[in-house]
Amino acid sequence: MTSLIGLSSKELERKAAQIRRDLVAVSLRNGAGHIAPSLSCVDILVALYYRIMNRNGDPSWQDRDRFVFSKAHGCYGLYVVLADIGSVERSDWEGFYAGSPLKGCCEMDINRGVEVGCGALGHGLPMAVGMAFGAKLRRVPWRVYVLVGDGEMQEGSNWEAIQFAVKHRLSNLTLIIDANGLQAMDSLENIMTVEGRKGDLQKKLRAFGMEVRTCNGHSARSIVKAIERWTKKEDLSSPQALVARTVKGYGLLCMENIPKFHFRLPTDEEMEMGNRYDGTCVEL
Ligand SMILES: [Mg+2]
C-alpha cells in the first residue's frame, strides 16, 4: 500500500490541472454534461485525497478518513481522482456515460472508494454526521469530510444535522462548502440569498456553533492551510465548516461563472476560448 498523503502545494496544483484535463476530455468525448459543477471542486478534492486525508491504496481500509460527496451531480472529478489512485478502473472512468458502472450521481461502492450514494441534495451532511457520531462513540480516530454545494446549504436537513453535530461536539467532522455562487441555472442571490448579504452563510454557521473559516477554493495552499489549522489542533471541540470560494466551470474559460453551463456541453468554438490547465490561480 502506498500512502497518498504529502504532496506539496505545487504538486497539488499540477495534479489538479491533470485531473481537470482528464475530466474535460472524457466528459466531452462521452457527452457527460455536469462539467461545470465538477470543475469547481477539483482543487478541494485534490487537496483532500493527496494531502489531507489519511487514506492508503485500500478503499476499504478500516481506519481511513471518510469522504462524503454530497453535491453528487458534480462527481466527475471524484471519479478521475479515484481512477488516478487506483480505486476505480481506468476503463470504467473512460467509459463514463458510455456503459460504465459509474453513475451520473455517486452510488455507494466502497470497493471503488465511494462511501455513500448521494444525488438528492441535503442528504450527504446528515449521513456524514451519523458517521462522525459513530466514530466518536466507538472512539476510533478517523475523521469525516463532507463536500456540499452552496445552493445545497438551503436544505433544512443540513441545519438539523449541524445542530446535532454541534450538540455532540463532533470535532471529527469537517464540512466543506463549494461556494461558487451559482446553483443549477442561476445565482444564489437571485434564488434565495438576500441581495448584498453573501456573507450570511458564514454568520449562520457560526451562530449554529461551528468553527468557520473561508479560503480560496482554487488555491491548494489556502485549502490545506485552513483545514490543517484545525486537524493539527489538539483541543478541537467543535465541528468545522470551510467556506471555499470557487468559480463554477473553473478551468474552461468559456464556462467560468456562466449559469447556462450547469449541464451543457461547450461547442468546439467555445472551447477555443482556452483553459487554465497550467494551474493559474485566480484571486478569490
Ligand atoms: Mg453552487
Short mmCIF file of C-alpha atoms and ligand atoms in Angstrom, two decimals:
data_model
loop_
_atom_site.label_atom_id
_atom_site.label_comp_id
_atom_site.label_asym_id
_atom_site.label_seq_id
_atom_site.Cartn_x
_atom_site.Cartn_y
_atom_site.Cartn_z
CA MET A 1 0.00 0.00 0.00
CA THR A 2 1.18 3.46 -0.82
CA SER A 3 0.48 6.42 1.36
CA LEU A 4 -1.09 9.14 -0.75
CA ILE A 5 -0.56 11.84 1.81
CA GLY A 6 2.02 14.52 1.45
CA LEU A 7 2.04 16.26 -1.94
CA SER A 8 3.35 19.82 -1.73
CA SER A 9 1.17 22.77 -2.76
CA LYS A 10 2.96 22.97 -6.12
CA GLU A 11 2.45 19.24 -6.71
CA LEU A 12 -1.21 19.57 -5.73
CA GLU A 13 -1.66 22.33 -8.32
CA ARG A 14 -0.09 20.18 -11.03
CA LYS A 15 -2.26 17.23 -10.00
CA ALA A 16 -5.41 19.38 -10.13
CA ALA A 17 -4.51 20.54 -13.64
CA GLN A 18 -4.03 16.91 -14.73
CA ILE A 19 -7.40 15.92 -13.17
CA ARG A 20 -9.17 18.83 -14.93
CA ARG A 21 -7.70 17.97 -18.32
CA ASP A 22 -8.78 14.33 -17.95
CA LEU A 23 -12.23 15.26 -16.60
CA VAL A 24 -12.98 17.55 -19.56
CA ALA A 25 -11.56 15.23 -22.24
CA VAL A 26 -13.60 12.17 -21.19
CA SER A 27 -16.77 14.19 -20.47
CA LEU A 28 -16.68 15.87 -23.88
CA ARG A 29 -15.98 12.62 -25.70
CA ASN A 30 -18.82 10.76 -23.93
CA GLY A 31 -21.34 13.62 -23.73
CA ALA A 32 -21.46 13.88 -19.93
CA GLY A 33 -22.94 17.28 -19.10
CA HIS A 34 -22.25 18.23 -15.47
CA ILE A 35 -18.77 19.54 -16.25
CA ALA A 36 -19.10 22.98 -14.63
CA PRO A 37 -20.20 21.82 -11.14
CA SER A 38 -17.47 19.17 -11.32
CA LEU A 39 -14.73 21.64 -12.21
CA SER A 40 -15.45 23.98 -9.30
CA CYS A 41 -14.44 21.42 -6.66
CA VAL A 42 -11.39 19.74 -8.28
CA ASP A 43 -8.84 21.63 -6.16
CA ILE A 44 -10.72 20.70 -2.97
CA LEU A 45 -10.80 17.01 -3.93
CA VAL A 46 -7.13 17.00 -4.81
CA ALA A 47 -6.16 18.69 -1.53
CA LEU A 48 -8.20 16.10 0.40
CA TYR A 49 -7.05 12.97 -1.42
CA TYR A 50 -3.40 13.80 -2.00
CA ARG A 51 -2.58 15.71 1.16
CA ILE A 52 -5.15 15.96 3.93
CA MET A 53 -6.99 12.67 4.32
CA ASN A 54 -5.46 9.66 5.99
CA ARG A 55 -6.01 7.01 3.30
CA ASN A 56 -3.95 4.38 1.57
CA GLY A 57 -4.40 2.31 -1.59
CA ASP A 58 -7.09 0.12 0.00
CA PRO A 59 -10.53 1.83 -0.25
CA SER A 60 -11.97 -0.46 2.44
CA TRP A 61 -9.15 0.11 4.96
CA GLN A 62 -10.95 0.37 8.30
CA ASP A 63 -9.03 3.36 9.64
CA ARG A 64 -9.38 5.52 6.53
CA ASP A 65 -10.79 9.03 6.79
CA ARG A 66 -14.23 9.05 5.19
CA PHE A 67 -15.26 11.36 2.38
CA VAL A 68 -18.91 12.07 1.56
CA PHE A 69 -19.57 13.74 -1.79
CA SER A 70 -22.95 15.33 -1.26
CA LYS A 71 -23.15 17.60 -4.36
CA ALA A 72 -23.15 14.39 -6.29
CA HIS A 73 -24.07 15.73 -9.74
CA GLY A 74 -20.58 17.21 -9.82
CA CYS A 75 -18.87 13.89 -9.14
CA TYR A 76 -16.79 13.66 -12.33
CA GLY A 77 -13.66 14.98 -10.62
CA LEU A 78 -14.07 12.41 -7.84
CA TYR A 79 -14.14 9.62 -10.43
CA VAL A 80 -10.96 10.91 -12.07
CA VAL A 81 -9.23 11.09 -8.67
CA LEU A 82 -10.38 7.56 -7.77
CA ALA A 83 -9.15 6.30 -11.15
CA ASP A 84 -5.84 8.10 -10.63
CA ILE A 85 -5.27 6.47 -7.23
CA GLY A 86 -6.38 3.07 -8.48
CA SER A 87 -9.74 2.55 -6.69
CA VAL A 88 -11.66 2.84 -9.97
CA GLU A 89 -10.56 1.02 -13.10
CA ARG A 90 -9.26 3.41 -15.73
CA SER A 91 -11.56 1.76 -18.30
CA ASP A 92 -14.59 2.44 -16.04
CA TRP A 93 -13.74 6.13 -15.92
CA GLU A 94 -13.09 6.27 -19.67
CA GLY A 95 -16.44 4.54 -20.24
CA PHE A 96 -18.31 7.00 -18.01
CA TYR A 97 -21.68 7.80 -19.65
CA ALA A 98 -20.94 5.09 -22.19
CA GLY A 99 -21.89 1.85 -20.43
CA SER A 100 -19.56 2.07 -17.42
CA PRO A 101 -20.89 1.13 -13.94
CA LEU A 102 -20.11 4.67 -12.74
CA LYS A 103 -23.31 6.67 -12.42
CA GLY A 104 -24.05 10.34 -13.15
CA CYS A 105 -24.57 10.79 -9.38
CA CYS A 106 -22.41 8.77 -6.97
CA GLU A 107 -23.69 5.38 -5.97
CA MET A 108 -22.32 3.77 -2.79
CA ASP A 109 -19.49 1.42 -3.71
CA ILE A 110 -16.84 1.02 -1.01
CA ASN A 111 -14.60 -1.11 -3.22
CA ARG A 112 -14.40 1.75 -5.71
CA GLY A 113 -13.90 4.29 -2.91
CA VAL A 114 -17.41 5.81 -2.93
CA GLU A 115 -18.55 5.89 0.70
CA VAL A 116 -22.23 6.74 0.24
CA GLY A 117 -24.74 7.31 -2.54
CA CYS A 118 -25.89 10.91 -2.95
CA GLY A 119 -27.77 12.95 -5.53
CA ALA A 120 -30.91 14.16 -3.77
CA LEU A 121 -29.37 17.25 -2.19
CA GLY A 122 -29.19 17.81 1.56
CA HIS A 123 -28.54 14.17 2.45
CA GLY A 124 -24.74 13.91 2.47
CA LEU A 125 -24.14 16.07 5.54
CA PRO A 126 -26.70 14.23 7.71
CA MET A 127 -25.06 10.93 6.71
CA ALA A 128 -21.60 12.32 7.43
CA VAL A 129 -22.78 13.48 10.85
CA GLY A 130 -24.02 9.95 11.58
CA MET A 131 -20.65 8.52 10.54
CA ALA A 132 -18.75 11.03 12.70
CA PHE A 133 -21.03 10.32 15.66
CA GLY A 134 -20.46 6.58 15.22
CA ALA A 135 -16.70 7.08 15.14
CA LYS A 136 -16.87 9.15 18.29
CA LEU A 137 -18.96 6.54 20.13
CA ARG A 138 -16.52 3.81 19.12
CA ARG A 139 -13.52 6.01 19.98
CA VAL A 140 -11.90 5.38 16.60
CA PRO A 141 -9.54 8.04 15.24
CA TRP A 142 -10.72 8.58 11.67
CA ARG A 143 -12.29 11.81 10.51
CA VAL A 144 -15.18 12.57 8.17
CA TYR A 145 -15.02 15.17 5.40
CA VAL A 146 -18.16 16.13 3.51
CA LEU A 147 -18.44 18.36 0.45
CA VAL A 148 -21.68 20.20 -0.27
CA GLY A 149 -22.71 22.90 -2.73
CA ASP A 150 -23.54 26.43 -1.57
CA GLY A 151 -27.02 26.16 -3.09
CA GLU A 152 -27.39 22.87 -1.26
CA MET A 153 -26.97 24.66 2.07
CA GLN A 154 -30.54 25.91 1.63
CA GLU A 155 -31.77 22.41 2.51
CA GLY A 156 -33.27 22.28 6.02
CA SER A 157 -31.85 18.80 6.64
CA ASN A 158 -28.34 20.31 6.69
CA TRP A 159 -29.22 22.65 9.53
CA GLU A 160 -30.79 19.87 11.56
CA ALA A 161 -27.61 17.85 11.05
CA ILE A 162 -25.43 20.80 12.11
CA GLN A 163 -27.42 21.22 15.33
CA PHE A 164 -26.79 17.56 16.14
CA ALA A 165 -23.10 17.78 15.24
CA VAL A 166 -22.60 20.83 17.46
CA LYS A 167 -24.62 19.38 20.34
CA HIS A 168 -22.46 16.23 20.29
CA ARG A 169 -19.22 18.17 19.75
CA LEU A 170 -18.28 16.24 16.63
CA SER A 171 -14.79 17.66 16.25
CA ASN A 172 -14.02 14.80 13.82
CA LEU A 173 -16.32 16.34 11.19
CA THR A 174 -15.24 18.88 8.57
CA LEU A 175 -17.89 20.35 6.28
CA ILE A 176 -16.55 21.92 3.09
CA ILE A 177 -18.82 24.16 1.06
CA ASP A 178 -18.08 24.60 -2.64
CA ALA A 179 -19.15 28.25 -2.67
CA ASN A 180 -19.33 29.05 -6.38
CA GLY A 181 -22.25 31.47 -6.02
CA LEU A 182 -24.40 29.59 -8.53
CA GLN A 183 -26.99 26.87 -8.12
CA ALA A 184 -28.33 24.98 -11.10
CA MET A 185 -29.08 27.66 -13.73
CA ASP A 186 -28.94 30.88 -11.69
CA SER A 187 -27.11 32.75 -8.95
CA LEU A 188 -27.78 32.09 -5.27
CA GLU A 189 -28.54 35.77 -4.89
CA ASN A 190 -31.36 35.59 -7.46
CA ILE A 191 -32.78 32.42 -5.98
CA MET A 192 -32.52 32.59 -2.19
CA THR A 193 -29.79 34.84 -0.74
CA VAL A 194 -30.92 38.35 0.12
CA GLU A 195 -29.16 40.85 -2.15
CA GLY A 196 -25.92 42.20 -0.69
CA ARG A 197 -25.76 39.60 2.11
CA LYS A 198 -23.46 36.99 0.57
CA GLY A 199 -21.54 36.53 3.84
CA ASP A 200 -24.65 35.35 5.65
CA LEU A 201 -23.73 31.68 5.28
CA GLN A 202 -20.62 32.10 7.45
CA LYS A 203 -22.64 34.02 10.05
CA LYS A 204 -25.32 31.33 10.14
CA LEU A 205 -22.75 28.55 10.53
CA ARG A 206 -21.10 30.42 13.41
CA ALA A 207 -24.46 31.14 15.02
CA PHE A 208 -25.16 27.40 14.97
CA GLY A 209 -21.89 26.78 16.84
CA MET A 210 -19.49 25.63 14.13
CA GLU A 211 -15.86 26.68 13.77
CA VAL A 212 -15.83 28.60 10.47
CA ARG A 213 -13.12 29.63 8.02
CA THR A 214 -13.11 30.80 4.42
CA CYS A 215 -10.48 30.13 1.78
CA ASN A 216 -9.72 30.41 -1.92
CA GLY A 217 -11.10 27.08 -3.15
CA HIS A 218 -8.73 27.06 -6.13
CA SER A 219 -5.56 27.56 -4.10
CA ALA A 220 -4.10 24.32 -2.75
CA ARG A 221 -2.09 26.27 -0.21
CA SER A 222 -5.18 28.12 1.04
CA ILE A 223 -7.34 24.97 1.34
CA VAL A 224 -4.65 22.92 3.08
CA LYS A 225 -3.73 25.71 5.49
CA ALA A 226 -7.36 26.26 6.53
CA ILE A 227 -8.05 22.57 7.20
CA GLU A 228 -4.70 21.71 8.78
CA ARG A 229 -5.06 24.54 11.26
CA TRP A 230 -7.99 22.53 12.60
CA THR A 231 -6.72 18.98 12.29
CA LYS A 232 -3.40 19.80 13.94
CA LYS A 233 -5.13 21.39 16.93
CA GLU A 234 -5.23 19.11 19.94
CA ASP A 235 -8.11 20.73 21.82
CA LEU A 236 -10.55 20.96 18.89
CA SER A 237 -14.05 20.53 20.33
CA SER A 238 -16.47 21.62 17.59
CA PRO A 239 -17.35 20.52 14.06
CA GLN A 240 -15.80 22.76 11.42
CA ALA A 241 -17.09 24.43 8.26
CA LEU A 242 -14.81 25.67 5.49
CA VAL A 243 -16.47 28.03 3.02
CA ALA A 244 -14.27 27.55 -0.07
CA ARG A 245 -14.82 30.34 -2.58
CA THR A 246 -14.82 28.84 -6.06
CA VAL A 247 -15.78 29.53 -9.67
CA LYS A 248 -18.24 27.20 -11.35
CA GLY A 249 -16.66 25.79 -14.50
CA TYR A 250 -13.17 26.74 -13.27
CA GLY A 251 -10.53 25.86 -15.82
CA LEU A 252 -12.56 26.29 -19.01
CA LEU A 253 -12.69 29.98 -19.84
CA CYS A 254 -15.95 29.70 -21.81
CA MET A 255 -17.70 28.17 -18.79
CA GLU A 256 -16.42 30.10 -15.80
CA ASN A 257 -19.28 31.61 -13.80
CA ILE A 258 -21.78 31.21 -16.66
CA PRO A 259 -25.05 29.70 -15.32
CA LYS A 260 -26.18 28.13 -18.61
CA PHE A 261 -23.27 25.67 -18.41
CA HIS A 262 -24.70 23.85 -15.37
CA PHE A 263 -25.49 20.91 -17.64
CA ARG A 264 -24.46 21.91 -21.11
CA LEU A 265 -21.51 20.85 -23.22
CA PRO A 266 -19.38 23.58 -24.80
CA THR A 267 -19.20 23.82 -28.58
CA ASP A 268 -15.88 23.47 -30.43
CA GLU A 269 -15.90 27.23 -30.94
CA GLU A 270 -16.42 27.89 -27.22
CA MET A 271 -13.58 25.51 -26.37
CA GLU A 272 -11.27 27.69 -28.44
CA MET A 273 -11.50 30.34 -25.71
CA GLY A 274 -8.89 28.28 -23.87
CA ASN A 275 -8.30 26.92 -20.41
CA ARG A 276 -6.36 27.21 -17.17
CA TYR A 277 -4.79 23.78 -17.19
CA ASP A 278 -1.46 25.38 -16.41
CA GLY A 279 -2.59 25.77 -12.79
CA THR A 280 -3.04 29.55 -12.90
CA CYS A 281 -4.95 30.53 -9.76
CA VAL A 282 -7.40 33.43 -9.66
CA GLU A 283 -7.73 35.70 -6.62
CA LEU A 284 -10.93 34.90 -4.72
MG MG B 1 -23.14 26.30 -6.20
#
